[in-house]
CSV table of C-alpha atoms in Angstrom, one decimal:
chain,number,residue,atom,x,y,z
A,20,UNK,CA,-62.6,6.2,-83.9
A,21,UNK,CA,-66.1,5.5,-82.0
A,22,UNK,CA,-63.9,5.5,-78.4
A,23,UNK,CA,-62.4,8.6,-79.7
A,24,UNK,CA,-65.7,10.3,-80.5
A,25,UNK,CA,-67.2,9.2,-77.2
A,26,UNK,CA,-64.6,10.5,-75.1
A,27,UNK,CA,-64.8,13.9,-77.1
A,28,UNK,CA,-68.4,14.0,-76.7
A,29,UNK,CA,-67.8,13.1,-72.9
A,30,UNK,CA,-64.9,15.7,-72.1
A,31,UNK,CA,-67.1,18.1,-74.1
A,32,UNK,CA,-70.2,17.4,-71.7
A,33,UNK,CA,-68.2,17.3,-68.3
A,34,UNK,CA,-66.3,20.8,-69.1
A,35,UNK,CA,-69.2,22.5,-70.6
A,36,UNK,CA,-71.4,21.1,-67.5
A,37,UNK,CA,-69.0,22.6,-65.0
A,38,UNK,CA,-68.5,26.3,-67.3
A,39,UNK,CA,-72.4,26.6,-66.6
A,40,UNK,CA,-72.3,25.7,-62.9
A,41,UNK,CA,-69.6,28.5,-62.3
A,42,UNK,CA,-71.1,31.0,-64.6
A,43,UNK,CA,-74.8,30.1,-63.2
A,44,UNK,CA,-73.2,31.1,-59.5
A,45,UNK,CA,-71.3,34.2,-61.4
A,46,UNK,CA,-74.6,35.5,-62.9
A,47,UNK,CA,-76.5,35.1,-60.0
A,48,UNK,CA,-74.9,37.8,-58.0
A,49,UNK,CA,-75.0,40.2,-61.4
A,50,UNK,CA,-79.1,39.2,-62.1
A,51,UNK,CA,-79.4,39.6,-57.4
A,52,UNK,CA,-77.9,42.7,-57.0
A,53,UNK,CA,-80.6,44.3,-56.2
A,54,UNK,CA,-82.1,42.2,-53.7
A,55,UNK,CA,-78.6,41.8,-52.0
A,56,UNK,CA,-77.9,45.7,-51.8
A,57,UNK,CA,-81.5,45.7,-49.9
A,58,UNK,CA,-79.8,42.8,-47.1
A,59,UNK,CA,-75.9,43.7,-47.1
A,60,UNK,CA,-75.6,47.5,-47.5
A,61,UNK,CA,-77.9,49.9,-45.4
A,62,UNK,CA,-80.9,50.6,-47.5
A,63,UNK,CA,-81.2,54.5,-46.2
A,64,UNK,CA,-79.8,55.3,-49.6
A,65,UNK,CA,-81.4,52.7,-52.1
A,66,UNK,CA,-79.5,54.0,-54.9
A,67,UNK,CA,-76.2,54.0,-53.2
A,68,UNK,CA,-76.8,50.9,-51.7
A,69,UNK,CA,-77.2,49.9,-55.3
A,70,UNK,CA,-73.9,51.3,-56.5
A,71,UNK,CA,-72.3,49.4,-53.7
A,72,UNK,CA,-73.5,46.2,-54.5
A,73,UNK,CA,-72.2,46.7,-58.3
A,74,UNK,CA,-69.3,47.6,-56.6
A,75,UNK,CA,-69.0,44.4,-55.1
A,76,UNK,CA,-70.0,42.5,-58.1
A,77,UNK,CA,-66.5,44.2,-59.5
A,78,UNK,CA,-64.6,43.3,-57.1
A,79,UNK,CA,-65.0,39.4,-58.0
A,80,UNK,CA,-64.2,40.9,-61.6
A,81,UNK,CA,-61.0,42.6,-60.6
A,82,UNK,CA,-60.3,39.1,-58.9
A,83,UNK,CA,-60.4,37.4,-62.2
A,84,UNK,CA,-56.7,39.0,-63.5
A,85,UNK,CA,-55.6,37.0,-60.0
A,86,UNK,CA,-57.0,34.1,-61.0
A,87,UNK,CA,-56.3,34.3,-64.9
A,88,UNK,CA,-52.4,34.7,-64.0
A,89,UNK,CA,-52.2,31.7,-61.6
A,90,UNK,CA,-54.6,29.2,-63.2
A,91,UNK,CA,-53.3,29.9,-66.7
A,92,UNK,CA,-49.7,29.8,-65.5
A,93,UNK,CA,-50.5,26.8,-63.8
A,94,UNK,CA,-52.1,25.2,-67.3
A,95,UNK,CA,-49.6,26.0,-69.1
A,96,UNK,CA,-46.6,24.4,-67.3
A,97,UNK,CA,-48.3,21.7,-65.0
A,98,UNK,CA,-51.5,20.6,-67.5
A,99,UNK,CA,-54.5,21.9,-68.9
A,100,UNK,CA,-56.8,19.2,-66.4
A,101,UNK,CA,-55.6,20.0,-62.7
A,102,UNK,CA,-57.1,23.9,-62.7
A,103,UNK,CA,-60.6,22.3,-63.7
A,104,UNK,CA,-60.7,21.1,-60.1
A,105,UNK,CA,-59.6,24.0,-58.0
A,106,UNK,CA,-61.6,26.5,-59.8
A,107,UNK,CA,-65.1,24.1,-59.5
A,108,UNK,CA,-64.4,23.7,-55.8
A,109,UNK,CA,-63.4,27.6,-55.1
A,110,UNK,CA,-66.8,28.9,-56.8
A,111,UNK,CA,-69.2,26.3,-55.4
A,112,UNK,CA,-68.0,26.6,-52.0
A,113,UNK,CA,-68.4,30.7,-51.6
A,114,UNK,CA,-71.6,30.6,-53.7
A,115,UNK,CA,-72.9,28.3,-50.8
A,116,UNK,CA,-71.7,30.4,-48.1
A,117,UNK,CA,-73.6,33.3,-49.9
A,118,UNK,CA,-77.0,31.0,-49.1
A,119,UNK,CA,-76.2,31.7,-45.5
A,120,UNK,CA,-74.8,34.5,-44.7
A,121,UNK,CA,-75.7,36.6,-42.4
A,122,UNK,CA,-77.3,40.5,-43.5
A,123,UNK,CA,-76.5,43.8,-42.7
A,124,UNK,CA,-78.5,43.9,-39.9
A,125,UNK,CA,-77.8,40.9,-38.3
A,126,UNK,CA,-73.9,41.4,-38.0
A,127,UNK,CA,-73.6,45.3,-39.0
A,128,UNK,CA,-70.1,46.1,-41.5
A,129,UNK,CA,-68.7,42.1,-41.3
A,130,UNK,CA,-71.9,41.4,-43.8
A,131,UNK,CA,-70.7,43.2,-46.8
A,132,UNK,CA,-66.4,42.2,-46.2
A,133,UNK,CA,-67.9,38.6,-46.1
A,134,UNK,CA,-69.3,39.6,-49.2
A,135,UNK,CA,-66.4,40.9,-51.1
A,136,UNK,CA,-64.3,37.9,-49.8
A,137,UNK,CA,-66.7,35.6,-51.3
A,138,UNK,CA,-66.7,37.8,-53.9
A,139,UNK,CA,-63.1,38.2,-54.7
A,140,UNK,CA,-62.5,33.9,-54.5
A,141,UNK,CA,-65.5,33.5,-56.7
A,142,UNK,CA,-63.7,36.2,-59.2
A,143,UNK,CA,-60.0,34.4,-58.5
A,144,UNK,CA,-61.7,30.6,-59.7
A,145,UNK,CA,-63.3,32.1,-62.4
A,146,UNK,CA,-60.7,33.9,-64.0
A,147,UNK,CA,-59.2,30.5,-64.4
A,148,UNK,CA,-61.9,28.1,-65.5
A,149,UNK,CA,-62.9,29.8,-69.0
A,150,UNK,CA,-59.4,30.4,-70.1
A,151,UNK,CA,-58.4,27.0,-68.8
A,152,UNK,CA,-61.4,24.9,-70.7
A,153,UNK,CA,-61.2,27.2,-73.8
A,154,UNK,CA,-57.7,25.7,-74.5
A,155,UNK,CA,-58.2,22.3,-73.4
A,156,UNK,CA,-61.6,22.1,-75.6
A,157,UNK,CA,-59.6,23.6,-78.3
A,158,UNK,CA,-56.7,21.4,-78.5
A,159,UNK,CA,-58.9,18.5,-77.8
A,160,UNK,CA,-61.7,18.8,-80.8
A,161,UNK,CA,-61.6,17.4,-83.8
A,162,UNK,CA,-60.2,19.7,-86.3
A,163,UNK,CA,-62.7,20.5,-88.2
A,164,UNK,CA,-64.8,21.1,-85.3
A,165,UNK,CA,-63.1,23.6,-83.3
A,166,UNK,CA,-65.9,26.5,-83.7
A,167,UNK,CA,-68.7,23.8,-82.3
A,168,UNK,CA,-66.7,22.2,-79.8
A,169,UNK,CA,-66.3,25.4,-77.8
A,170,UNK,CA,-69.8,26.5,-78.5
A,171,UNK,CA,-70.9,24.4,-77.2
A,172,UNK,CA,-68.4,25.2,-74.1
A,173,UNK,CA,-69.6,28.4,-74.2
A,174,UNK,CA,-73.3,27.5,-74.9
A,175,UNK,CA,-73.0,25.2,-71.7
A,176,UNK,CA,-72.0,29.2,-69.9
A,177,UNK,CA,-74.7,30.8,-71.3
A,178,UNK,CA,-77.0,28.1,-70.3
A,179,UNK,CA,-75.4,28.9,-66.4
A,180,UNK,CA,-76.5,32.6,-66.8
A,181,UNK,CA,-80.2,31.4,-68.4
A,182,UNK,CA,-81.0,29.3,-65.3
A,183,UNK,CA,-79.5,31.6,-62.8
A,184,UNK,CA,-82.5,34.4,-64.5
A,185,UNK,CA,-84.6,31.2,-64.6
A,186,UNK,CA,-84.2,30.3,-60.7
A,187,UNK,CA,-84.4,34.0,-59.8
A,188,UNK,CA,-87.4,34.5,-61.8
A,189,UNK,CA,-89.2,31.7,-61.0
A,190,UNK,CA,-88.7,32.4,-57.0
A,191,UNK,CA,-90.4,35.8,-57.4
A,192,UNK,CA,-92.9,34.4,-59.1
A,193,UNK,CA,-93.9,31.3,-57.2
A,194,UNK,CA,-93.2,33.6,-53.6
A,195,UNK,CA,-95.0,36.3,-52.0
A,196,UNK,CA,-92.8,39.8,-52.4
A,197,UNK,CA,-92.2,38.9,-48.6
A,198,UNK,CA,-91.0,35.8,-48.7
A,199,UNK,CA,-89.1,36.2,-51.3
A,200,UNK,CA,-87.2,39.5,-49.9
A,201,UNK,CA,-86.8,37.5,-46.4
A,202,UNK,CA,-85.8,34.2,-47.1
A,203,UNK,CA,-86.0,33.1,-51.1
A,204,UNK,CA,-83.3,34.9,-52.5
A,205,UNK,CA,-81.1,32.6,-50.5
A,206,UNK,CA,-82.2,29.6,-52.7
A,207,UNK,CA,-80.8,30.4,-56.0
A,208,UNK,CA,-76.9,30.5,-54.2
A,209,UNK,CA,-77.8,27.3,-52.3
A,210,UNK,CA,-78.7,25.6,-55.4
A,211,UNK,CA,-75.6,27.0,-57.2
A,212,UNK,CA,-73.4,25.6,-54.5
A,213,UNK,CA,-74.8,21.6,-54.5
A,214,UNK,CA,-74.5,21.8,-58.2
A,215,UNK,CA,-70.8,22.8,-58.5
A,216,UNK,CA,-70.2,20.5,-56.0
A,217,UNK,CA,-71.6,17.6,-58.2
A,218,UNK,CA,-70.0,18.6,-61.2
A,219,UNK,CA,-66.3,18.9,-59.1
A,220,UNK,CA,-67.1,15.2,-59.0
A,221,UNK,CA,-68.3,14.6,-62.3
A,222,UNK,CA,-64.8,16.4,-63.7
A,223,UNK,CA,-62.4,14.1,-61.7
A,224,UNK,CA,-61.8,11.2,-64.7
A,225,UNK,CA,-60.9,14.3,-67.3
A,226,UNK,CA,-58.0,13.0,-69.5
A,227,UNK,CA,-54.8,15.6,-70.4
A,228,UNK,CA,-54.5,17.7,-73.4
A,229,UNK,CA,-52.5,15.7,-76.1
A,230,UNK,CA,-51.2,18.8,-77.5
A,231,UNK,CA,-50.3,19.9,-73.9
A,232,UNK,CA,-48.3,16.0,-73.8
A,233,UNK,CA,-47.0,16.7,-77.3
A,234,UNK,CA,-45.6,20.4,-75.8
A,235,UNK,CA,-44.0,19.0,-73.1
A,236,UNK,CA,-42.6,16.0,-73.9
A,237,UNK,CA,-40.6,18.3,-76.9
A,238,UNK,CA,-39.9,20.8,-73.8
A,239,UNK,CA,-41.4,23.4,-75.4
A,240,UNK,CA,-43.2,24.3,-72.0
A,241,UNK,CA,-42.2,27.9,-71.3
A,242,UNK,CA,-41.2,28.7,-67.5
A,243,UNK,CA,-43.3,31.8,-67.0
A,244,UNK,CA,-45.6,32.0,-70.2
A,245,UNK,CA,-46.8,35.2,-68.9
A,246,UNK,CA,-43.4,36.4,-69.8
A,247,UNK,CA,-42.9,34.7,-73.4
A,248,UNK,CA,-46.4,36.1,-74.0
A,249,UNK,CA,-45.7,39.6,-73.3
A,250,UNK,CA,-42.6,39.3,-75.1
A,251,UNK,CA,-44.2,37.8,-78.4
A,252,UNK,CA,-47.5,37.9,-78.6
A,253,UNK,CA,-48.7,41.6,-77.3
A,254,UNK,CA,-50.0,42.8,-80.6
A,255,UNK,CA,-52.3,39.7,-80.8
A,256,UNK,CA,-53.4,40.1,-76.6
A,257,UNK,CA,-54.6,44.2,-77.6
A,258,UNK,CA,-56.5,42.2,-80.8
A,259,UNK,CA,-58.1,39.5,-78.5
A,260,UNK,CA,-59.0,42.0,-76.1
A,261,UNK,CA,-60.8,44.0,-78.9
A,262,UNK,CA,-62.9,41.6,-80.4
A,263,UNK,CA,-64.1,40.2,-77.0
A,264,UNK,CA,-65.3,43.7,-76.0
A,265,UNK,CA,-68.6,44.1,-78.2
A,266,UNK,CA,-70.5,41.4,-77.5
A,267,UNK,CA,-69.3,40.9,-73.9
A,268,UNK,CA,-70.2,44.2,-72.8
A,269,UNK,CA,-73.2,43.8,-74.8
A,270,UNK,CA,-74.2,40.9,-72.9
A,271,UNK,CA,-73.6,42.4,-70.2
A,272,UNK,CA,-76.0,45.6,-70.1
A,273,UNK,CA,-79.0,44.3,-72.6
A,274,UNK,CA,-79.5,40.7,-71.2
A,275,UNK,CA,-77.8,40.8,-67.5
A,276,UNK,CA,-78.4,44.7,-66.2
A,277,UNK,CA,-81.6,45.2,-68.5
A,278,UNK,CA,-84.6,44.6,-66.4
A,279,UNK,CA,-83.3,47.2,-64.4
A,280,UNK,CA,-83.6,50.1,-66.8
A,281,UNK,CA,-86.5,48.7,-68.6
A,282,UNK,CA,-88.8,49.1,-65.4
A,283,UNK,CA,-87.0,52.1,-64.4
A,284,UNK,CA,-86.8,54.1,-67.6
A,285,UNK,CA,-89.5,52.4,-69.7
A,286,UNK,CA,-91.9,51.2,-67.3
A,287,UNK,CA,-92.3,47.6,-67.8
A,288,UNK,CA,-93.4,45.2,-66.0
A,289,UNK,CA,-91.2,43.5,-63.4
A,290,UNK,CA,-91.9,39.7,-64.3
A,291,UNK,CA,-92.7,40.1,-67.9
A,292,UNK,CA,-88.9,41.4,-68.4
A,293,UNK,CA,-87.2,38.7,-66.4
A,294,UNK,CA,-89.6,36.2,-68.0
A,295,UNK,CA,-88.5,37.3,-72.0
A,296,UNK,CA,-85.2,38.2,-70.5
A,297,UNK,CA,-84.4,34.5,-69.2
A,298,UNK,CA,-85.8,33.4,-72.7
A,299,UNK,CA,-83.4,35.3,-73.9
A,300,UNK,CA,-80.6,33.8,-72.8
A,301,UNK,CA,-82.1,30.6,-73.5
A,302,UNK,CA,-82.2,31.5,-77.2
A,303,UNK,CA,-78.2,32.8,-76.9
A,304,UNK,CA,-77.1,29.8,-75.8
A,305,UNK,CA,-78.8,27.5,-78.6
A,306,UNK,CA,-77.9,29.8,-81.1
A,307,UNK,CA,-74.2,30.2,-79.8
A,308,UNK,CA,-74.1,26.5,-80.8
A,309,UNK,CA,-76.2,26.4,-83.8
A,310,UNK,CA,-73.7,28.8,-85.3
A,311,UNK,CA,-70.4,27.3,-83.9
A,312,UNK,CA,-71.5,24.6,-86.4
A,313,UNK,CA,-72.0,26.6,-88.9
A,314,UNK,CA,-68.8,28.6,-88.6
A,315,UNK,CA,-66.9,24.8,-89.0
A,316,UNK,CA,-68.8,24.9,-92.4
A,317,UNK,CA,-68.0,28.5,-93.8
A,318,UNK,CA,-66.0,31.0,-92.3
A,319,UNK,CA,-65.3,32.1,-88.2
A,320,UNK,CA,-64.6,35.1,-89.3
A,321,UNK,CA,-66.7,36.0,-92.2
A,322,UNK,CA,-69.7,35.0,-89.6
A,323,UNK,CA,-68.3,37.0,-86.7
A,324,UNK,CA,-67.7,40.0,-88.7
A,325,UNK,CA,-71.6,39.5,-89.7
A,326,UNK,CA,-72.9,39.6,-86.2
A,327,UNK,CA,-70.7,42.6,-84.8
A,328,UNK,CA,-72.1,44.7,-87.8
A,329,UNK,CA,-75.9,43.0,-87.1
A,330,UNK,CA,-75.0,44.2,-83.2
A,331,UNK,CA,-74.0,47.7,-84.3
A,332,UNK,CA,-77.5,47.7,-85.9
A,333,UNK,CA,-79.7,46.9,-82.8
A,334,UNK,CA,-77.8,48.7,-80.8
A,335,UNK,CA,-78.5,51.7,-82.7
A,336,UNK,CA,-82.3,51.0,-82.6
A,337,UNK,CA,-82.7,49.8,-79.1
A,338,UNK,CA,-83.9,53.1,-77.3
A,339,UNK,CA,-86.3,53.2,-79.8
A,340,UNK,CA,-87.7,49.7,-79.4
A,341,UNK,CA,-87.8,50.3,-75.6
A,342,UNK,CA,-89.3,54.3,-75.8
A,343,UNK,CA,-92.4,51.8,-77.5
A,344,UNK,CA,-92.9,50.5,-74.5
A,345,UNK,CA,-94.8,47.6,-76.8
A,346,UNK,CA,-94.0,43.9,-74.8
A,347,UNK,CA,-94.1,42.5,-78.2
A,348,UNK,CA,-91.5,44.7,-80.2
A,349,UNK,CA,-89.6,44.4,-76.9
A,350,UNK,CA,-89.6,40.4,-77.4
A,351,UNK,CA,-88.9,40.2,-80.7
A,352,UNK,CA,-85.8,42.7,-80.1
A,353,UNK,CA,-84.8,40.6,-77.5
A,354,UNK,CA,-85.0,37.3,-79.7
A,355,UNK,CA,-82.7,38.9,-82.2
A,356,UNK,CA,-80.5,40.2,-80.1
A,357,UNK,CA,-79.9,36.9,-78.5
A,358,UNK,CA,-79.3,35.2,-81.7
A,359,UNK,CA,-76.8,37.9,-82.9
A,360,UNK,CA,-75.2,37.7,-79.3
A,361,UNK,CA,-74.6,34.0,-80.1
A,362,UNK,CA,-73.4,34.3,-83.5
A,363,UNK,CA,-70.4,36.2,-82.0
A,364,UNK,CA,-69.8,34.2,-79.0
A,365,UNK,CA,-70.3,31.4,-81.1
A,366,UNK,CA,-67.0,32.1,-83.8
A,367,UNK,CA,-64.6,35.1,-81.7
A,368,UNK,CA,-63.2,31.9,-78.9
A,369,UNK,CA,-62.1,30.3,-81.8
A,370,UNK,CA,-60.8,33.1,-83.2
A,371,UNK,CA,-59.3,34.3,-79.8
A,372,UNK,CA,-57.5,30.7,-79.3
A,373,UNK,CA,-56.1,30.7,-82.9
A,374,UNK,CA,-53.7,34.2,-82.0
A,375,UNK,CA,-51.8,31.8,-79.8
A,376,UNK,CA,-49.6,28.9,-79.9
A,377,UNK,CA,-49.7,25.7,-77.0
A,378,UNK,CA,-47.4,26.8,-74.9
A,379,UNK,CA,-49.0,30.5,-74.2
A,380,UNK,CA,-52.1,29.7,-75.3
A,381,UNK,CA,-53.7,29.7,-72.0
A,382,UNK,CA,-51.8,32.5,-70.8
A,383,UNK,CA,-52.9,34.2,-73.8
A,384,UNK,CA,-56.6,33.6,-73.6
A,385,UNK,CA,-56.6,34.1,-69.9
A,386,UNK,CA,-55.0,37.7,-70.3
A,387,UNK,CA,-57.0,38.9,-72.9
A,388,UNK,CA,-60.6,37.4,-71.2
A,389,UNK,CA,-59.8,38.5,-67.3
A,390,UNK,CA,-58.6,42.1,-69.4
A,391,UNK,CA,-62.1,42.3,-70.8
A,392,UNK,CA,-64.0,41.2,-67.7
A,393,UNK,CA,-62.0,42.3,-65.2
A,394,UNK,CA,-61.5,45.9,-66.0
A,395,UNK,CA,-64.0,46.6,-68.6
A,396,UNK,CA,-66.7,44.5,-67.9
A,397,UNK,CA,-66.6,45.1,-64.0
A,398,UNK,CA,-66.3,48.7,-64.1
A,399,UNK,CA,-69.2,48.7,-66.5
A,400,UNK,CA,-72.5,48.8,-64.6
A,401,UNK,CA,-70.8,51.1,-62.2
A,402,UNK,CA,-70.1,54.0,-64.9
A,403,UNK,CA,-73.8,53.2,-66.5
A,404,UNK,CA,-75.5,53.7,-63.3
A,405,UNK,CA,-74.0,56.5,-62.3
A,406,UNK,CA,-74.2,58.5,-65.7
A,407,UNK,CA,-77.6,57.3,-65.9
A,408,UNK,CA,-79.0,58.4,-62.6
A,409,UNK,CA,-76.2,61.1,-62.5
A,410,UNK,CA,-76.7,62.9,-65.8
A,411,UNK,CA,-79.2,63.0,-68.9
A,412,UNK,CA,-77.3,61.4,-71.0
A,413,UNK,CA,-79.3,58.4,-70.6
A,414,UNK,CA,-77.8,57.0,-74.4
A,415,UNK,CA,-74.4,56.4,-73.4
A,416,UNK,CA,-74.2,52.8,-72.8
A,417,UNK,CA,-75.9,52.5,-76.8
A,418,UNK,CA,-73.1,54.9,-77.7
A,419,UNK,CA,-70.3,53.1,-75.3
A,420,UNK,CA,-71.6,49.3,-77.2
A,421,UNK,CA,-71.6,51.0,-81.0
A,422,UNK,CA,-68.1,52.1,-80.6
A,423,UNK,CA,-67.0,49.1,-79.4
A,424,UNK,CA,-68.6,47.1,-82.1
A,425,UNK,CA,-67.0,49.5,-84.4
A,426,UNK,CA,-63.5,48.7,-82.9
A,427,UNK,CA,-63.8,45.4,-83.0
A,428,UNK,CA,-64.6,45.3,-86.9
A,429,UNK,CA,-61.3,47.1,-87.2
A,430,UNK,CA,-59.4,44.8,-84.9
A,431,UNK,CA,-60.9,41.4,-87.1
A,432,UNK,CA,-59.5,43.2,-90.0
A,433,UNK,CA,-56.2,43.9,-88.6
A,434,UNK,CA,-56.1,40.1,-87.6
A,435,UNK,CA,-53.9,38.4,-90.8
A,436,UNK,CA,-55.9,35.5,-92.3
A,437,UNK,CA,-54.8,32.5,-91.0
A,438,UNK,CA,-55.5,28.9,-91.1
A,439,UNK,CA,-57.6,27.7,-88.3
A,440,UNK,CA,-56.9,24.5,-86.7
């Protein structure tokens, strides 16, 4: 029992370890886009250049559906283990190149196609690596600790995307605005690089799935999962997709896009919102796992269902908090958000993984998240900024996020009880 415990602990550290190395390099270009429209797109246009740079940061979400369908095939009929490596290794080594590569000026149009090819490998290795240690994490846990095993997973993400804000703010901070523009926004990618580098070497002793053993050695093991998925499960891919939505878009525009639009539109200050921002996420994550332990105790559901309707909530009020222009309501808002952000993160992967059996389940999981991120996600701050500069209709990302919470709450419903394992 104790060598069990200490290899779950272990397998738990090393995967949730590398998910925050890739996610730290995938946030990074989300939280930099600014700074790298300003060196890899000409800056005549600052907005445009802007757009383009978002449009980049799609591109290595469009990549993800790529990467989804061959790491998750690959999971599911060669082992749940060998993807770990491949997608470690494809995001550190383009995050590095990122660190020094040259700019617009230097080499003209090749700057930005360097870009989107980094871009688009980054995308493809992610696209693998959540789906991929979602299902080993879950078939690995304990039973009765399935919602805190991959909350912790998932906390060890969101602890990626906090130092990613952390680095970035820090760096502006510490720097003059000169420095910074000409030479310190390369740190933050080189930093990203080493580490996934170190944790590629860390993952190498990672053991194989027992349930992905069991599966096979009962040949059980489809050929093309994809296939049986789409076949069987296609009611419960539109359900996973659905309850992912909310929060991930949420995410997405109130704790990743925000600083943004709270200097823009609301006049902020610049290093007080990355500062509360990166606190933010910092608050997420713990609270992502906090719950996740909870949720073993009552209900995944009941507590998931609790934080979309909490989300609808704050969503509704944000513009309102923000119009204040008050730091501290803006803190507090923040605070609360983060903790209702990490009560659904925390409870909808279990949820997610429990709509598919072994031998689609990473198939399942990778469809449904690269759906999500891929198209929705990646499209998103490309539609918000231009309906935001574009038009006045400067609530329809609150109105966008309150119908998808409100979606979601209908697809949990849908979703028959079952018995989670």
């Amino acid at each position: 029992m104790f060598t069990h415990q200490q290899s779950e602990k272990k397998t738990l550290f090393l995967c949730s370890l590398g998910g925050a190395f890739e996610f730290y390099d995938f946030s990074l270009f989300a939280i930099m886009s600014p700074i790298i429209s300003q060196h890899f797109f000409d800056s005549s246009d600052p907005t445009l250049a802007l757009i383009k740079s978002y449009g980049v940061l799609a591109t290595g979400y469009f990549a993800r559906f790529l990467g989804g369908f061959y790491f998750s095939h690959l999971g599911d009929t060669a082992g749940r283990k060998k993807p770990f490596m491949w997608t470690l290794f494809l995001m550190a080594i383009p995050t590095l190149s990122i660190a020094f590569l040259p700019t617009y000026q230097q080499i003209g149009i090749m700057a930005p196609l360097f870009l989107i090819l980094f871009r688009i490998i980054q995308g493809f290795a992610l696209g693998g690596e959540a789906p991929c240690a979602m299902t080993y994490i879950h078939e690995y846990a304990s039973p009765k600790k399935k919602s805190f095993s991959m909350s912790i997973l998932f906390g060890g993400i969101l602890l990626g995307s906090f130092f990613a804000s952390l680095v970035n703010s820090s760096l502006t901070s510490i720097l003059s605005k000169n420095d910074y523009e000409n030479w310190g926004w390369r740190v933050p990618f080189a930093l990203g690089g080493f580490l996934g580098l170190i944790g590629l070497y860390l993952r190498k002793n990672l053991q194989e799935s027992i349930d992905f053993i069991k599966c096979k050695n009962e040949n059980k093991l489809s050929k093309v999962p994809f296939f049986s998925l789409l076949k069987s499960n296609y009611k419960n891919v539109f359900l996973g997709i659905a309850i992912l939505l909310p929060s991930a878009t949420a995410f997405l525009y109130f704790l990743i896009l925000s600083s943004a639009n709270l200097q823009k539109n609301y006049n902020f200050i610049k290093q007080d919102v990355q500062e509360i921002v990166s606190l933010g996420l910092l608050v997420n994550a713990i609270s992502c796992v906090l719950i996740g332990y909870l949720a073993d105790k009552i209900n995944p559901k009941k507590i998931y269902i609790t934080g979309l309707f909490c989300l609808f909530i704050l969503t509704i009020i944000s513009s309102f908090i923000f119009s204040t222009q008050n730091f501290l309501y803006l803190s507090i808002y923040i605070f609360i958000l983060a903790i209702v952000l990490g009560s659904c993160v925390g409870t909808v992967f279990h949820l997610l993984a429990n709509l598919f059996s072994t031998h689609t389940r990473t198939s399942g999981i990778a469809l449904c998240m690269n759906t999500t991120n891929g198209l929705f996600i990646g499209l998103t701050p490309i539609v918000f900024t231009e309906i935001l500069t574009k038009t006045s209709f400067k609530l329809f990302p609150n109105y966008y996020i309150c119908f998808l919470c409100f979606i979601g709450l209908i697809s949990i419903r849908i979703i028959s009880k079952r018995k989670f394992q």
